[in-house]
PDB file of C-alpha atoms in Angstrom:
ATOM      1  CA  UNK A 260     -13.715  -0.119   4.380  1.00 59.00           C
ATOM      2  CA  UNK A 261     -13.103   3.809   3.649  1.00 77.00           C
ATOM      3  CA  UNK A 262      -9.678   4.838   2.421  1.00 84.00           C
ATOM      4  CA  UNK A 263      -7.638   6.612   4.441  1.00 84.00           C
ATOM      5  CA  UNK A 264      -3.345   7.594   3.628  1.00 84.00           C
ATOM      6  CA  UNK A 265      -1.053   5.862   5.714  1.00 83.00           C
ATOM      7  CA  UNK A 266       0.327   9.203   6.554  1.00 86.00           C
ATOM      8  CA  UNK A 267      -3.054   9.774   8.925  1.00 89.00           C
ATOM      9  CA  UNK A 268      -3.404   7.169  11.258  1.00 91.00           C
ATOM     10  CA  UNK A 269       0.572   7.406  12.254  1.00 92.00           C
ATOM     11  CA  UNK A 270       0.984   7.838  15.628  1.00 94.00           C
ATOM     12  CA  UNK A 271      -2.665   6.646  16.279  1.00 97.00           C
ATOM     13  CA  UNK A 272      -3.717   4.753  19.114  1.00 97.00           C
ATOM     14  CA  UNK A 273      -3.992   1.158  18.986  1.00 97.00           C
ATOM     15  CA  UNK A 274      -6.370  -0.868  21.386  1.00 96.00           C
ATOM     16  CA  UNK A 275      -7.576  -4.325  21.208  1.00 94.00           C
ATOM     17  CA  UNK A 276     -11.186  -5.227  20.780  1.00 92.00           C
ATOM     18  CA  UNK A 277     -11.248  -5.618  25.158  1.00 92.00           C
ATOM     19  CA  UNK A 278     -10.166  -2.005  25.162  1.00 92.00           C
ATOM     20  CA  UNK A 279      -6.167  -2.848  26.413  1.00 92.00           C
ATOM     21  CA  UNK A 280      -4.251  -0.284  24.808  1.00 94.00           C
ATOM     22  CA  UNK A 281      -1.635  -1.761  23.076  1.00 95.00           C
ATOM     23  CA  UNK A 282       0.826   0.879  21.732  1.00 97.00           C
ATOM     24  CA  UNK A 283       1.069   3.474  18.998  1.00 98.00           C
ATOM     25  CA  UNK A 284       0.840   3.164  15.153  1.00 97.00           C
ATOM     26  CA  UNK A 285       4.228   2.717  14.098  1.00 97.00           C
ATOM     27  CA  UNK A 286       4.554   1.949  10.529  1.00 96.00           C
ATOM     28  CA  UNK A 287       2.589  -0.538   7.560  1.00 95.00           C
ATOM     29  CA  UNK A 288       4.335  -3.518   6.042  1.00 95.00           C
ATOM     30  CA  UNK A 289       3.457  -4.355   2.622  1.00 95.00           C
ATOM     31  CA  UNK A 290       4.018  -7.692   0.331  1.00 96.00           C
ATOM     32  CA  UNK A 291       6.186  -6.155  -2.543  1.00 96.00           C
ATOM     33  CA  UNK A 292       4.849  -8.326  -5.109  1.00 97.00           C
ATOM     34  CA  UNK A 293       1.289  -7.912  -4.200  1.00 96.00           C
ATOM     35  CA  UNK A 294       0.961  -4.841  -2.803  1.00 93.00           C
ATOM     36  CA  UNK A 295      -1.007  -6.225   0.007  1.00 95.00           C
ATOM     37  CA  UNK A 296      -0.466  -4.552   3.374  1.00 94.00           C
ATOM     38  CA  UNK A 297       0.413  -8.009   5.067  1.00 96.00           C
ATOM     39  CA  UNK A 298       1.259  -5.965   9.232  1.00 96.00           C
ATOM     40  CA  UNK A 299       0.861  -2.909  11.342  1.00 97.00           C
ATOM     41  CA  UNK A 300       4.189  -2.301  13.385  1.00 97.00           C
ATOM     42  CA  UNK A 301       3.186  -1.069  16.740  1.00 97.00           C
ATOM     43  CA  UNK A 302       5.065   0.769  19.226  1.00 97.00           C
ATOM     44  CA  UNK A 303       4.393  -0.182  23.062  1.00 96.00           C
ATOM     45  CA  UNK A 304       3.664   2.660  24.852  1.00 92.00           C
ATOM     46  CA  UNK A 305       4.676   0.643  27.829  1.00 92.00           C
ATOM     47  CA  UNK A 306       6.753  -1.326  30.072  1.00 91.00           C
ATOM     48  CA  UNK A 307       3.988  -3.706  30.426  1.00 90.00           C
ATOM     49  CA  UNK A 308       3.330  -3.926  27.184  1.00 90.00           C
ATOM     50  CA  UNK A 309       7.006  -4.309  26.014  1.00 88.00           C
ATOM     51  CA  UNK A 310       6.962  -7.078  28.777  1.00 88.00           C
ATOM     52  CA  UNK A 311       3.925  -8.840  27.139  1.00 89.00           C
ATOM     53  CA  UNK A 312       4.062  -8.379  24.201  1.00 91.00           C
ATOM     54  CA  UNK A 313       6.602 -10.540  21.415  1.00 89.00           C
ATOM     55  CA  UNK A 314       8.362  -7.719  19.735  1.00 90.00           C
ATOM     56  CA  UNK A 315      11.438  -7.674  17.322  1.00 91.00           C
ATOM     57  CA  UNK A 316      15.073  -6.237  18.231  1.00 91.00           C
ATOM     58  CA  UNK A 317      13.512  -2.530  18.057  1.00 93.00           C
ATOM     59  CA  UNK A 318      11.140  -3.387  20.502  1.00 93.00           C
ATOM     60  CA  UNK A 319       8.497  -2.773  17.618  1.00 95.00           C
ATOM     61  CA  UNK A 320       5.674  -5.605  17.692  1.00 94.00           C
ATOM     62  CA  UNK A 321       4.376  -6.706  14.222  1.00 94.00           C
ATOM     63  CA  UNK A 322       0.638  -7.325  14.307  1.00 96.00           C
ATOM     64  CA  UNK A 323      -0.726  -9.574  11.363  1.00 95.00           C
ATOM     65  CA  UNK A 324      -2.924  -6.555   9.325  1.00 96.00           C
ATOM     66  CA  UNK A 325      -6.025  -9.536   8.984  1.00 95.00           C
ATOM     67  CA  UNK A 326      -6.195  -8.379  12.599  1.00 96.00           C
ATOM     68  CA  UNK A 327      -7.146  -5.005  11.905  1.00 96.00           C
ATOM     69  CA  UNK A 328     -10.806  -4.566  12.874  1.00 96.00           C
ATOM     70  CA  UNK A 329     -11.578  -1.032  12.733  1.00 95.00           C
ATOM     71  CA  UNK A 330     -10.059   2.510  12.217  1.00 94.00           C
ATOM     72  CA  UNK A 331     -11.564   5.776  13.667  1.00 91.00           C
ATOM     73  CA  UNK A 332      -9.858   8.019  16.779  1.00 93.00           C
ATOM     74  CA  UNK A 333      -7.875   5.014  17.133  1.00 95.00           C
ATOM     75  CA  UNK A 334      -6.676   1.592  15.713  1.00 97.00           C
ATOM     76  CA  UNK A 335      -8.908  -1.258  16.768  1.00 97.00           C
ATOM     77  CA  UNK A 336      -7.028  -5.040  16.673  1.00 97.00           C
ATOM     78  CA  UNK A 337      -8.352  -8.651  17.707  1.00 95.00           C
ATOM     79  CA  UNK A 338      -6.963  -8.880  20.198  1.00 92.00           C
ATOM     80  CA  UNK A 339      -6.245 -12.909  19.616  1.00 92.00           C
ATOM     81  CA  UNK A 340      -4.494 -12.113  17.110  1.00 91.00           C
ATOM     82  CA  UNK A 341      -1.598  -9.758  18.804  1.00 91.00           C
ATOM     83  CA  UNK A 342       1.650 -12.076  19.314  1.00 90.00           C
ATOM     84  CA  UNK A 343       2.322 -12.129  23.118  1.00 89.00           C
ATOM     85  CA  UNK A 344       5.614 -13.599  24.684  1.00 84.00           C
ATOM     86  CA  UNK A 345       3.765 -16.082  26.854  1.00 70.00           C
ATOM     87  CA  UNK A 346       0.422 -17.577  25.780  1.00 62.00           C
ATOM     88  CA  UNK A 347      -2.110 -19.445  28.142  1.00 58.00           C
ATOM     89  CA  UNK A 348      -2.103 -23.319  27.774  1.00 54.00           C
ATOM     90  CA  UNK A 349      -5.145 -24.079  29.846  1.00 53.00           C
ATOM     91  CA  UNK A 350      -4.680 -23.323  33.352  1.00 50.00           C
ATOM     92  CA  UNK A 351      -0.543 -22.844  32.586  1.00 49.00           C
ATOM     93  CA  UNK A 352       1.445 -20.553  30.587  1.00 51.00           C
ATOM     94  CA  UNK A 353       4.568 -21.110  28.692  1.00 53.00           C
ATOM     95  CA  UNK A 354       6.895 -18.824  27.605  1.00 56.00           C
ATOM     96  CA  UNK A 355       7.133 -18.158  23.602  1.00 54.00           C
ATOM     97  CA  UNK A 356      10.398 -17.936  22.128  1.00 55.00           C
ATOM     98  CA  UNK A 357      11.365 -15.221  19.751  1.00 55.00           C
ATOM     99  CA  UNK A 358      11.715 -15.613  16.108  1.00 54.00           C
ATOM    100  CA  UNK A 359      14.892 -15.077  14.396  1.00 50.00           C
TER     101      UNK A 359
END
């Protein structure tokens, strides 16, 4: 992968790998000992996606950055890997509860 500055791809788009937008480009989180970017912290751009989507007291949704599959015009995630308030259990959902 080609570097790019953090300062760049701010405010970028991010979509999933189906296309669903999710939100925009908020801000990185790195591991202070490694240095390792370890999350992207996405805005939802919105209601639908605040309303999907697990996000923290902000209303900022941290995206695991191993989910990161591309970066061009915009931010491509698996979209798997996203953490959603309610995930599918078969034919049922159930609702997640928030961390913290």
């Amino acid at each position: 992968m080609a570097k790019i500055a953090a300062s760049r791809i701010r405010d970028r788009m991010v979509v999933t790998s189906q296309g669903h937008e999710v939100g925009l480009l908020f801000d990185l989180v790195a591991d202070e000992k490694t240095g390792k970017l370890v999350a992207l912290v996405i805005e939802p751009t919105t209601e639908e996606m605040r309303e999907l989507l697990l996000t923290d007291r902000e209303g900022l949704v941290l995206v695991p950055f191993t989910a990161l599959r591309a970066i061009r015009d915009f931010i491509v995630v698996d979209a798997k890997r996203v953490p959603r308030k309610v995930k599918k259990v078969g034919m049922f959902a159930r609702k997640e509860r928030p961390a913290g």
